[in-house]
Structures are given as structure tokens and as C-alpha cells.
mmCIF file of C-alpha atoms and ligand atoms in Angstrom:
data_model
loop_
_atom_site.group_PDB
_atom_site.id
_atom_site.type_symbol
_atom_site.label_atom_id
_atom_site.label_comp_id
_atom_site.label_asym_id
_atom_site.label_seq_id
_atom_site.Cartn_x
_atom_site.Cartn_y
_atom_site.Cartn_z
ATOM 1 C CA MET A 16 18.590 28.859 -2.916
ATOM 2 C CA MET A 17 22.217 29.355 -4.064
ATOM 3 C CA ILE A 18 24.196 32.338 -4.485
ATOM 4 C CA PRO A 19 27.556 31.911 -5.246
ATOM 5 C CA PRO A 20 30.454 34.769 -5.231
ATOM 6 C CA LEU A 21 32.626 34.141 -7.851
ATOM 7 C CA HIS A 22 32.497 32.124 -11.830
ATOM 8 C CA TRP A 23 35.101 30.927 -13.608
ATOM 9 C CA ASN A 24 34.613 32.752 -16.830
ATOM 10 C CA ASP A 25 36.306 29.840 -19.081
ATOM 11 C CA ASP A 26 35.902 31.784 -23.169
ATOM 12 C CA ALA A 27 37.993 34.947 -21.396
ATOM 13 C CA GLY A 28 40.007 32.350 -18.844
ATOM 14 C CA ARG A 29 39.594 34.866 -15.906
ATOM 15 C CA VAL A 30 37.235 34.973 -12.540
ATOM 16 C CA ASP A 31 33.988 37.186 -12.392
ATOM 17 C CA LEU A 32 33.956 38.192 -8.722
ATOM 18 C CA LEU A 33 30.931 39.882 -7.241
ATOM 19 C CA ASP A 34 32.223 42.513 -4.976
ATOM 20 C CA GLN A 35 31.132 42.288 -1.473
ATOM 21 C CA THR A 36 32.262 45.523 -0.419
ATOM 22 C CA ARG A 37 29.606 47.018 -2.522
ATOM 23 C CA LEU A 38 26.487 45.208 -1.564
ATOM 24 C CA PRO A 39 23.593 45.661 -0.709
ATOM 25 C CA VAL A 40 23.688 48.784 -2.645
ATOM 26 C CA GLU A 41 25.241 47.291 -6.265
ATOM 27 C CA GLU A 42 25.539 44.086 -7.473
ATOM 28 C CA VAL A 43 28.878 44.438 -8.855
ATOM 29 C CA TRP A 44 31.327 42.438 -10.937
ATOM 30 C CA LEU A 45 35.082 42.463 -11.281
ATOM 31 C CA PRO A 46 36.692 40.693 -13.782
ATOM 32 C CA ILE A 47 39.602 39.386 -12.263
ATOM 33 C CA GLU A 48 42.571 38.368 -14.450
ATOM 34 C CA THR A 49 46.237 38.078 -12.355
ATOM 35 C CA PRO A 50 46.700 36.834 -8.628
ATOM 36 C CA GLN A 51 47.775 40.231 -7.867
ATOM 37 C CA ALA A 52 44.234 41.007 -8.642
ATOM 38 C CA MET A 53 42.724 38.585 -6.521
ATOM 39 C CA ALA A 54 45.304 38.752 -3.592
ATOM 40 C CA GLU A 55 43.793 42.767 -3.459
ATOM 41 C CA ALA A 56 39.859 40.906 -3.981
ATOM 42 C CA ILE A 57 40.741 38.846 -1.078
ATOM 43 C CA ARG A 58 42.602 41.794 1.008
ATOM 44 C CA MET A 59 39.747 44.182 0.640
ATOM 45 C CA LEU A 60 37.277 41.943 1.193
ATOM 46 C CA ARG A 61 35.686 42.292 -1.968
ATOM 47 C CA VAL A 62 35.909 38.213 -1.947
ATOM 48 C CA ARG A 63 35.393 37.340 1.916
ATOM 49 C CA GLY A 64 34.335 34.196 4.041
ATOM 50 C CA ALA A 65 36.568 31.054 4.852
ATOM 51 C CA PRO A 66 35.240 28.676 1.961
ATOM 52 C CA ALA A 67 35.212 31.623 -0.217
ATOM 53 C CA ILE A 68 38.707 33.125 -0.065
ATOM 54 C CA GLY A 69 39.974 29.251 -0.531
ATOM 55 C CA VAL A 70 38.324 29.053 -3.623
ATOM 56 C CA ALA A 71 39.432 32.252 -4.546
ATOM 57 C CA ALA A 72 42.715 32.313 -3.907
ATOM 58 C CA ALA A 73 42.501 28.715 -6.047
ATOM 59 C CA TYR A 74 41.652 30.250 -9.104
ATOM 60 C CA GLY A 75 43.814 32.842 -8.004
ATOM 61 C CA VAL A 76 47.166 30.682 -8.661
ATOM 62 C CA VAL A 77 45.460 29.423 -11.992
ATOM 63 C CA LEU A 78 45.501 32.609 -13.120
ATOM 64 C CA ALA A 79 49.237 33.308 -12.872
ATOM 65 C CA LEU A 80 49.641 30.653 -15.566
ATOM 66 C CA ARG A 81 47.463 32.929 -17.847
ATOM 67 C CA ASP A 82 49.364 34.601 -20.302
ATOM 68 C CA GLY A 83 53.705 34.399 -20.721
ATOM 69 C CA ALA A 84 55.577 31.549 -21.851
ATOM 70 C CA TYR A 85 56.904 29.960 -18.964
ATOM 71 C CA ASP A 86 58.893 27.254 -19.323
ATOM 72 C CA PRO A 87 59.380 25.813 -16.369
ATOM 73 C CA PRO A 88 55.775 27.050 -15.697
ATOM 74 C CA HIS A 89 56.148 25.652 -11.990
ATOM 75 C CA PRO A 90 57.876 28.218 -9.957
ATOM 76 C CA VAL A 91 55.613 31.028 -11.301
ATOM 77 C CA ALA A 92 52.409 29.200 -10.043
ATOM 78 C CA LEU A 93 54.081 28.385 -6.606
ATOM 79 C CA GLU A 94 55.063 31.902 -6.488
ATOM 80 C CA ALA A 95 51.510 32.647 -6.539
ATOM 81 C CA ALA A 96 50.301 30.557 -4.099
ATOM 82 C CA GLU A 97 52.705 32.412 -1.641
ATOM 83 C CA MET A 98 51.767 35.987 -2.356
ATOM 84 C CA LEU A 99 47.806 35.006 -1.966
ATOM 85 C CA ALA A 100 49.332 32.964 1.286
ATOM 86 C CA GLY A 101 50.138 35.846 2.696
ATOM 87 C CA THR A 102 46.161 37.954 1.741
ATOM 88 C CA ARG A 103 44.572 37.315 5.131
ATOM 89 C CA PRO A 104 46.221 34.791 7.910
ATOM 90 C CA THR A 105 42.938 33.344 10.133
ATOM 91 C CA ALA A 106 40.568 31.653 7.424
ATOM 92 C CA VAL A 107 42.676 28.324 7.441
ATOM 93 C CA ASN A 108 40.520 27.084 4.229
ATOM 94 C CA LEU A 109 42.730 29.400 2.620
ATOM 95 C CA PHE A 110 46.244 27.738 3.362
ATOM 96 C CA TRP A 111 44.269 24.483 3.189
ATOM 97 C CA ALA A 112 43.399 25.479 -0.342
ATOM 98 C CA LEU A 113 46.500 26.589 -1.604
ATOM 99 C CA ASP A 114 48.156 23.311 -0.207
ATOM 100 C CA ARG A 115 46.084 21.557 -2.497
ATOM 101 C CA MET A 116 47.492 23.617 -5.375
ATOM 102 C CA ARG A 117 51.175 23.163 -4.362
ATOM 103 C CA ALA A 118 50.356 19.617 -4.406
ATOM 104 C CA VAL A 119 49.182 19.764 -8.191
ATOM 105 C CA VAL A 120 52.808 21.397 -8.779
ATOM 106 C CA ALA A 121 54.345 18.488 -7.356
ATOM 107 C CA ASP A 122 52.727 15.886 -8.855
ATOM 108 C CA ALA A 123 53.601 16.965 -12.221
ATOM 109 C CA PRO A 124 56.758 18.037 -12.356
ATOM 110 C CA LYS A 125 57.018 17.537 -15.757
ATOM 111 C CA ALA A 126 53.862 19.370 -17.184
ATOM 112 C CA SER A 127 54.221 22.705 -20.102
ATOM 113 C CA GLN A 128 52.318 25.492 -19.186
ATOM 114 C CA PRO A 129 48.737 24.892 -20.601
ATOM 115 C CA GLU A 130 49.254 21.481 -19.259
ATOM 116 C CA LEU A 131 50.244 22.807 -15.490
ATOM 117 C CA ARG A 132 46.959 25.214 -15.763
ATOM 118 C CA ALA A 133 44.938 22.938 -17.123
ATOM 119 C CA ARG A 134 45.387 20.625 -14.318
ATOM 120 C CA LEU A 135 45.354 23.678 -11.371
ATOM 121 C CA LEU A 136 41.647 24.890 -13.259
ATOM 122 C CA GLU A 137 40.547 21.010 -12.535
ATOM 123 C CA GLU A 138 41.695 21.743 -8.611
ATOM 124 C CA ALA A 139 40.326 24.860 -8.552
ATOM 125 C CA ARG A 140 37.085 23.598 -10.060
ATOM 126 C CA ALA A 141 37.321 20.582 -7.777
ATOM 127 C CA ILE A 142 37.642 22.293 -4.896
ATOM 128 C CA GLU A 143 34.719 24.887 -5.436
ATOM 129 C CA ARG A 144 32.590 21.735 -6.065
ATOM 130 C CA GLU A 145 33.495 20.279 -3.024
ATOM 131 C CA ASP A 146 32.428 23.175 -1.142
ATOM 132 C CA ARG A 147 29.073 23.402 -2.900
ATOM 133 C CA GLU A 148 28.200 19.994 -1.910
ATOM 134 C CA ALA A 149 29.339 20.455 1.502
ATOM 135 C CA GLY A 150 27.396 23.433 1.801
ATOM 136 C CA ARG A 151 24.028 21.681 0.625
ATOM 137 C CA LYS A 152 25.027 18.870 3.313
ATOM 138 C CA LEU A 153 25.763 21.381 6.310
ATOM 139 C CA GLY A 154 21.827 23.241 5.466
ATOM 140 C CA VAL A 155 20.412 19.698 5.664
ATOM 141 C CA TYR A 156 22.068 18.218 8.911
ATOM 142 C CA GLY A 157 21.557 22.034 10.415
ATOM 143 C CA LEU A 158 17.983 21.698 9.492
ATOM 144 C CA SER A 159 17.818 18.596 11.347
ATOM 145 C CA LEU A 160 18.670 21.038 14.444
ATOM 146 C CA PHE A 161 15.708 23.297 14.368
ATOM 147 C CA GLU A 162 12.213 22.756 14.293
ATOM 148 C CA ASP A 163 9.535 23.996 12.119
ATOM 149 C CA GLY A 164 8.968 27.468 13.532
ATOM 150 C CA MET A 165 11.895 28.608 15.328
ATOM 151 C CA THR A 166 14.238 31.707 14.626
ATOM 152 C CA VAL A 167 17.916 31.661 15.331
ATOM 153 C CA LEU A 168 20.206 34.523 15.714
ATOM 154 C CA THR A 169 23.328 34.626 13.544
ATOM 155 C CA HIS A 170 26.543 36.518 13.727
ATOM 156 C CA CYS A 171 28.768 38.196 10.187
ATOM 157 C CA HIS A 172 27.803 36.801 7.310
ATOM 158 C CA ALA A 173 28.103 32.988 6.556
ATOM 159 C CA GLY A 174 26.062 32.625 3.472
ATOM 160 C CA GLY A 175 26.222 31.852 0.027
ATOM 161 C CA VAL A 176 28.875 34.012 -1.467
ATOM 162 C CA ALA A 177 31.014 33.131 1.702
ATOM 163 C CA THR A 178 31.194 29.867 0.039
ATOM 164 C CA SER A 179 30.345 28.238 -2.942
ATOM 165 C CA GLY A 180 27.158 29.047 -2.712
ATOM 166 C CA TYR A 181 25.029 27.448 -0.352
ATOM 167 C CA GLY A 182 26.730 29.141 3.044
ATOM 168 C CA THR A 183 27.854 27.273 6.515
ATOM 169 C CA ALA A 184 25.280 29.115 9.448
ATOM 170 C CA LEU A 185 22.793 30.237 6.868
ATOM 171 C CA ALA A 186 22.481 26.926 4.565
ATOM 172 C CA PRO A 187 19.864 25.737 7.075
ATOM 173 C CA LEU A 188 18.247 29.010 6.690
ATOM 174 C CA LEU A 189 18.474 28.952 2.908
ATOM 175 C CA LEU A 190 17.323 25.593 2.437
ATOM 176 C CA SER A 191 14.227 26.231 5.102
ATOM 177 C CA ARG A 192 11.592 26.995 2.164
ATOM 178 C CA GLU A 193 12.794 24.015 -0.210
ATOM 179 C CA HIS A 194 12.527 21.775 2.496
ATOM 180 C CA GLY A 195 9.099 23.148 3.580
ATOM 181 C CA ARG A 196 10.294 24.565 6.719
ATOM 182 C CA ARG A 197 9.896 27.552 8.296
ATOM 183 C CA LEU A 198 12.544 29.544 9.637
ATOM 184 C CA SER A 199 12.938 32.943 10.959
ATOM 185 C CA ALA A 200 16.613 35.055 11.933
ATOM 186 C CA TYR A 201 17.759 38.174 13.744
ATOM 187 C CA VAL A 202 20.497 39.121 12.171
ATOM 188 C CA ASP A 203 23.529 41.122 13.977
ATOM 189 C CA GLU A 204 24.479 43.755 11.788
ATOM 190 C CA THR A 205 28.460 42.973 12.905
ATOM 191 C CA ARG A 206 30.716 45.788 13.494
ATOM 192 C CA PRO A 207 32.808 47.016 11.949
ATOM 193 C CA LEU A 208 32.253 46.677 8.438
ATOM 194 C CA LEU A 209 28.731 45.090 8.737
ATOM 195 C CA GLN A 210 28.665 41.691 6.776
ATOM 196 C CA GLY A 211 25.677 41.075 8.715
ATOM 197 C CA SER A 212 23.516 44.174 7.926
ATOM 198 C CA ARG A 213 25.091 44.611 4.190
ATOM 199 C CA ILE A 214 24.934 40.644 3.211
ATOM 200 C CA THR A 215 23.063 38.423 5.598
ATOM 201 C CA ALA A 216 20.042 40.784 5.591
ATOM 202 C CA TRP A 217 20.542 41.111 1.612
ATOM 203 C CA GLU A 218 20.747 37.064 1.349
ATOM 204 C CA LEU A 219 17.800 36.156 3.819
ATOM 205 C CA MET A 220 15.707 38.533 1.831
ATOM 206 C CA ARG A 221 16.233 37.360 -1.395
ATOM 207 C CA ALA A 222 15.860 33.993 -0.233
ATOM 208 C CA GLY A 223 12.406 34.733 1.560
ATOM 209 C CA VAL A 224 13.571 34.101 4.992
ATOM 210 C CA PRO A 225 12.047 36.514 7.281
ATOM 211 C CA ALA A 226 15.050 38.752 9.055
ATOM 212 C CA THR A 227 15.455 41.086 11.688
ATOM 213 C CA LEU A 228 18.255 43.167 11.362
ATOM 214 C CA ILE A 229 19.748 44.164 15.493
ATOM 215 C CA THR A 230 22.986 45.901 16.066
ATOM 216 C CA ASP A 231 25.427 43.354 17.603
ATOM 217 C CA GLY A 232 24.314 45.176 21.561
ATOM 218 C CA MET A 233 20.671 44.206 21.590
ATOM 219 C CA ALA A 234 21.621 40.328 21.072
ATOM 220 C CA GLY A 235 21.398 39.743 25.231
ATOM 221 C CA HIS A 236 18.354 41.796 25.263
ATOM 222 C CA VAL A 237 16.817 39.765 22.186
ATOM 223 C CA MET A 238 18.084 36.481 24.128
ATOM 224 C CA ARG A 239 16.184 38.039 27.476
ATOM 225 C CA GLU A 240 13.137 38.678 25.822
ATOM 226 C CA GLY A 241 12.812 35.116 23.882
ATOM 227 C CA ARG A 242 12.818 35.974 20.614
ATOM 228 C CA VAL A 243 15.401 33.367 19.525
ATOM 229 C CA ASP A 244 15.684 29.752 19.945
ATOM 230 C CA ALA A 245 19.027 29.177 19.254
ATOM 231 C CA VAL A 246 22.718 30.478 17.602
ATOM 232 C CA ILE A 247 24.278 29.445 14.710
ATOM 233 C CA VAL A 248 27.841 31.052 13.370
ATOM 234 C CA GLY A 249 30.024 29.734 10.939
ATOM 235 C CA ALA A 250 33.774 29.491 11.487
ATOM 236 C CA ASP A 251 37.319 30.426 10.456
ATOM 237 C CA ARG A 252 39.181 28.233 11.512
ATOM 238 C CA ILE A 253 38.304 25.252 14.257
ATOM 239 C CA ALA A 254 41.432 23.986 16.383
ATOM 240 C CA ALA A 255 41.437 20.133 16.876
ATOM 241 C CA ASN A 256 39.888 20.561 20.218
ATOM 242 C CA GLY A 257 36.889 22.105 18.702
ATOM 243 C CA ASP A 258 37.838 25.765 19.631
ATOM 244 C CA VAL A 259 36.603 27.942 17.626
ATOM 245 C CA ALA A 260 37.575 31.447 15.566
ATOM 246 C CA ASN A 261 35.062 33.708 13.949
ATOM 247 C CA LYS A 262 34.104 37.113 13.071
ATOM 248 C CA ILE A 263 34.544 39.380 16.563
ATOM 249 C CA GLY A 264 31.574 39.318 18.510
ATOM 250 C CA THR A 265 30.968 35.495 18.458
ATOM 251 C CA TYR A 266 32.506 34.792 21.625
ATOM 252 C CA ALA A 267 30.417 37.315 23.139
ATOM 253 C CA LEU A 268 27.524 35.617 21.908
ATOM 254 C CA ALA A 269 28.285 32.284 22.562
ATOM 255 C CA VAL A 270 28.353 33.573 26.478
ATOM 256 C CA LEU A 271 25.484 35.275 26.307
ATOM 257 C CA ALA A 272 24.044 32.124 25.033
ATOM 258 C CA GLU A 273 25.014 30.217 27.955
ATOM 259 C CA ALA A 274 23.789 32.437 30.237
ATOM 260 C CA HIS A 275 20.545 32.229 28.593
ATOM 261 C CA GLY A 276 20.315 28.207 28.131
ATOM 262 C CA LEU A 277 20.337 28.814 24.298
ATOM 263 C CA PRO A 278 22.161 26.151 21.965
ATOM 264 C CA PHE A 279 24.939 27.719 20.274
ATOM 265 C CA TYR A 280 25.921 25.563 17.049
ATOM 266 C CA VAL A 281 28.998 26.398 14.503
ATOM 267 C CA SER A 282 28.149 25.022 11.000
ATOM 268 C CA ALA A 283 31.860 25.222 8.657
ATOM 269 C CA PRO A 284 33.162 22.246 5.932
ATOM 270 C CA LEU A 285 35.741 20.323 7.091
ATOM 271 C CA SER A 286 37.898 22.211 5.112
ATOM 272 C CA THR A 287 37.719 24.779 7.989
ATOM 273 C CA ILE A 288 38.838 22.193 10.565
ATOM 274 C CA ASP A 289 42.612 22.626 11.177
ATOM 275 C CA ARG A 290 43.671 19.567 12.721
ATOM 276 C CA ARG A 291 47.390 20.818 12.826
ATOM 277 C CA THR A 292 46.189 23.898 15.242
ATOM 278 C CA PRO A 293 45.979 21.822 18.821
ATOM 279 C CA THR A 294 43.719 24.589 20.716
ATOM 280 C CA GLY A 295 42.236 28.239 19.605
ATOM 281 C CA ALA A 296 45.146 29.844 21.345
ATOM 282 C CA ASP A 297 47.631 29.130 18.659
ATOM 283 C CA ILE A 298 45.427 30.859 15.879
ATOM 284 C CA VAL A 299 46.752 34.215 14.475
ATOM 285 C CA ILE A 300 43.882 36.830 14.448
ATOM 286 C CA GLU A 301 43.725 39.112 12.089
ATOM 287 C CA GLU A 302 44.239 42.711 13.313
ATOM 288 C CA ARG A 303 42.872 45.070 10.535
ATOM 289 C CA ASP A 304 43.082 49.268 10.066
ATOM 290 C CA PRO A 305 41.880 50.957 12.519
ATOM 291 C CA ARG A 306 40.325 53.112 10.118
ATOM 292 C CA GLU A 307 37.541 50.453 9.516
ATOM 293 C CA VAL A 308 36.590 51.738 13.144
ATOM 294 C CA THR A 309 36.918 55.253 13.230
ATOM 295 C CA HIS A 310 35.984 55.929 9.740
ATOM 296 C CA GLY A 311 33.439 53.182 8.923
ATOM 297 C CA PHE A 312 32.288 53.902 5.335
ATOM 298 C CA GLY A 313 33.953 57.042 5.063
ATOM 299 C CA ARG A 314 32.625 59.226 7.798
ATOM 300 C CA GLN A 315 34.616 59.999 10.805
ATOM 301 C CA THR A 316 32.901 58.744 13.918
ATOM 302 C CA ALA A 317 35.624 59.138 16.518
ATOM 303 C CA PRO A 318 38.332 61.649 17.293
ATOM 304 C CA THR A 319 40.929 61.922 15.385
ATOM 305 C CA GLY A 320 43.820 59.845 17.049
ATOM 306 C CA VAL A 321 42.577 58.145 19.150
ATOM 307 C CA ALA A 322 43.973 54.580 20.040
ATOM 308 C CA VAL A 323 41.642 51.678 18.483
ATOM 309 C CA TYR A 324 42.047 47.914 18.711
ATOM 310 C CA ASN A 325 40.786 46.169 15.997
ATOM 311 C CA PRO A 326 40.941 42.533 15.725
ATOM 312 C CA ALA A 327 39.170 40.856 13.253
ATOM 313 C CA PHE A 328 38.359 37.291 14.757
ATOM 314 C CA ASP A 329 37.751 36.103 18.291
ATOM 315 C CA VAL A 330 37.804 32.676 19.744
ATOM 316 C CA THR A 331 34.932 30.816 21.395
ATOM 317 C CA PRO A 332 36.220 28.014 23.526
ATOM 318 C CA ALA A 333 34.922 24.693 22.626
ATOM 319 C CA ARG A 334 32.796 24.264 26.036
ATOM 320 C CA LEU A 335 30.378 27.044 24.762
ATOM 321 C CA VAL A 336 29.638 24.766 21.441
ATOM 322 C CA THR A 337 26.584 22.709 21.973
ATOM 323 C CA ALA A 338 27.565 21.297 18.752
ATOM 324 C CA ILE A 339 29.510 21.756 15.412
ATOM 325 C CA VAL A 340 27.238 20.919 11.721
ATOM 326 C CA THR A 341 30.197 19.475 9.125
ATOM 327 C CA GLU A 342 29.496 17.444 5.917
ATOM 328 C CA ARG A 343 30.145 14.432 8.006
ATOM 329 C CA GLY A 344 27.263 15.195 10.478
ATOM 330 C CA VAL A 345 26.626 17.361 13.669
ATOM 331 C CA LEU A 346 29.604 16.701 16.120
ATOM 332 C CA ARG A 347 29.360 17.092 19.570
ATOM 333 C CA PRO A 348 31.505 17.278 22.165
ATOM 334 C CA PRO A 349 34.019 15.976 23.004
ATOM 335 C CA TYR A 350 35.488 17.177 20.064
ATOM 336 C CA GLU A 351 38.676 16.073 19.887
ATOM 337 C CA GLU A 352 37.047 11.927 19.688
ATOM 338 C CA SER A 353 34.237 13.933 17.143
ATOM 339 C CA ILE A 354 36.545 15.609 14.948
ATOM 340 C CA SER A 355 38.651 12.726 14.422
ATOM 341 C CA ALA A 356 36.002 10.287 13.428
ATOM 342 C CA ALA A 357 34.739 12.550 10.899
ATOM 343 C CA PHE A 358 38.039 12.976 9.226
ATOM 344 C CA ARG A 359 38.096 8.836 9.166
ATOM 345 C CA SER A 360 34.792 9.018 7.997
ATOM 346 C CA ALA A 361 35.675 11.743 5.297
ATOM 347 C CA ARG A 362 38.989 9.639 4.100
ATOM 348 C CA THR A 363 36.690 5.866 4.120
ATOM 349 C CA ALA A 364 33.857 7.803 2.098
ATOM 350 C CA LEU A 365 37.186 8.418 -0.383
ATOM 351 C CA SER A 366 38.885 5.759 -0.762
ATOM 352 C CA GLU A 367 35.582 3.972 -1.409
ATOM 353 C CA GLY A 368 34.096 6.463 -3.937
HETATM 354 O O1 MRU B 3 36.232 39.066 7.875
HETATM 355 P P1 MRU B 3 34.985 38.214 7.119
HETATM 356 O O2 MRU B 3 33.870 38.849 6.562
HETATM 357 O O3 MRU B 3 36.100 37.159 5.968
HETATM 358 O O4 MRU B 3 34.897 37.078 8.358
HETATM 359 C C1 MRU B 3 33.842 36.221 8.012
HETATM 360 C C2 MRU B 3 33.674 35.251 8.827
HETATM 361 O O5 MRU B 3 33.905 35.307 10.150
HETATM 362 C C3 MRU B 3 32.366 34.711 8.657
HETATM 363 O O6 MRU B 3 31.586 34.315 9.526
HETATM 364 C C4 MRU B 3 33.449 33.050 8.108
HETATM 365 O O7 MRU B 3 34.208 33.053 7.545
HETATM 366 C C5 MRU B 3 32.329 32.016 8.258
HETATM 367 S S1 MRU B 3 31.727 32.061 6.086
HETATM 368 C C6 MRU B 3 30.783 30.820 5.884
#
């Protein structure tokens, strides 16, 4: 069960992108033809989810060389990368993917515009393909944590359209039927932008995975009633010590999970682990428009002029994280060591393969 957020349209030389802000009522595909249009799509959450915005930004750099006759083309590609890097600050996959695109530019100093564009396209496709392969592995490793018949609680949306098709936290759920396993989920609606109710519930229903929607404040009650066996979420950035930045509300879930003796799992590809960020305290937390809180989906729901604080993410300390599922296996504390080992094993696989 694969649900990708975008397609590279080779005939038109553009990206066709599923507008996630219109889900679940409408499935609208937008033609994205310029890096500026891609930046707008990322900023407005038309494409969202850490791995998906990395892939989208990579294709955004390719679009910089779609038209015009640039000689040399390199500054144009680098300017696009710079602009795309300014769209959202927290998910590290964005910067990771753009660094890969910049490296392609640096490695081809003599390339003409068509040559550079072809190389950038190849890299964007590789980033997408690798993320898709990682997602499948996350699903398989994630399944090893759950017994048949278990129910998990998840937050925000970490499924197909947040990645290149298989998801991170949702990957084991989306693959569960294919593997003959019955898993079901409680889905936090995820205030203020409702990624849980709009997208997670939609994807799980499409995949035939039993899903029950709750509001965020119901999670503790649901745990106390014994309705869930574990919590699993994705991540926007994981620091070198295992601290996890994810959608606002994740930290509260981790505290609740500990209080109820439930395992708290994080599922993310290595591209989400930022070893240059020592701890969660060093992660920049995006603050978004107060109107997302006061005027959710167009209707005023708070008094005019009320003070609002709207951080989009929070940080869960590593001590509350039972395990981190990656494409190199399930990592356990102490995370400094298990994360380093996972990167070592990825490097070895790359050099051997
Ligand atoms: O603001 P969003 O919708 O981009 O936030 C997304 C999340 O917090 C996801 O849980 C995270 O990126 C993991 S996606 C595989």
C-alpha cells in the first residue's frame, strides 16, 4: 500500500503534487513548475511531513533549470536551494536533501544547463527512491515490535504522503495486511491543522486498517482505559543524543505513555537524524501563524485580539523514547551509541554495494 505525495512528470518537466491541505475531501493534484511554486507549497503545507518536504525541495532545485538559458547554470540552482531552505526550519530532511543537491552542483563545475539539470534530476530521483526503500524497511522493522491484534496510538501524520509512499510511523500499519497481521490504530486529530483526522485517518481507511479518531485531549483517557498497547510517531528531527522533535503534542503523549507503562516508539529514516545537532535544545522550533489556532479552517473560534502561542513542534527527551525504528534496524538506548552504529552500518553498506 503505497501513497506518494508527488510525481515527477517527465513529459512536462514538472512536479505533480497532491495538495494535502485539501484532504480528505478532495484529491487535487497541482502542477508545480518553478522553485517558487514549490517553496509556496512547502510553506503552506500543501506538501508536508519531514521526508516529503526533502524530496519536494530536491525537485524544486531541478525546476530552477527548467526554462531560460543560464550560462553558467550553477548560481541559479544554488539560489533556488537557498530559497527553498528558508521555507520551514525544523524538519532536517529539507536541509539534508538540499545539501545533496548542492553537492551535485559543486561536483559538476563545467556542466552546461541541460547536463546540470539531468544530474540534479537524477539526484532528486535517488533521494525519492532511497526514501521509499527506507519506508518499506521501517515498516518491516516496525512490525517486529507489534504482535498480531495490537492497537497503537499515533499523532499527526507520518504515512505515505508525508514521505515517498510508505510512511514512517504508519509504515507498519500500512504494510500490516500484506504481512498477514491485524493491527489497528487510535488517531489523534492533531490540533491545530488536523493532520491526524484529515490525512492519517484517510490513509488508514484507504489501506483497510481499522482506525478510531480521537481529539488530542482524549489520549490519556484512552490509555487509562487500556485501549492501546503502544504509541508510535514519526519525527522531524532527531538529535545526536536521541531527543526527538515532532508535531506539537508528541511530548505530552510520551509523558502519558510513560505514566501508563506503554512503549513509546519513534519511526524515522536516518535522513531525519541530525548528528550535527547535539541535543533537542539545539533544534529550531517553527512558530506558525496564530490564525491557525484562532481561525481554524476559516471560522473564528477565539476572541479577537487574544494572545496566541503556536509552536508547530515539540521535543521529546530521549529518556522517554523506548526505541527508534530506522531502515538500519531498531535502535535502543543509549542512543548516542546506537545512532552512531546505525550510520556506520549504512556507510559500510554503501561502500560494499
Ligand atoms: O507540520 P507537518 O505536518 O509537516 O508536521 C509533520 C510531522 O510532525 C510528522 O509527524 C513528521 O514529519 C513525520 S512525517 C513522516
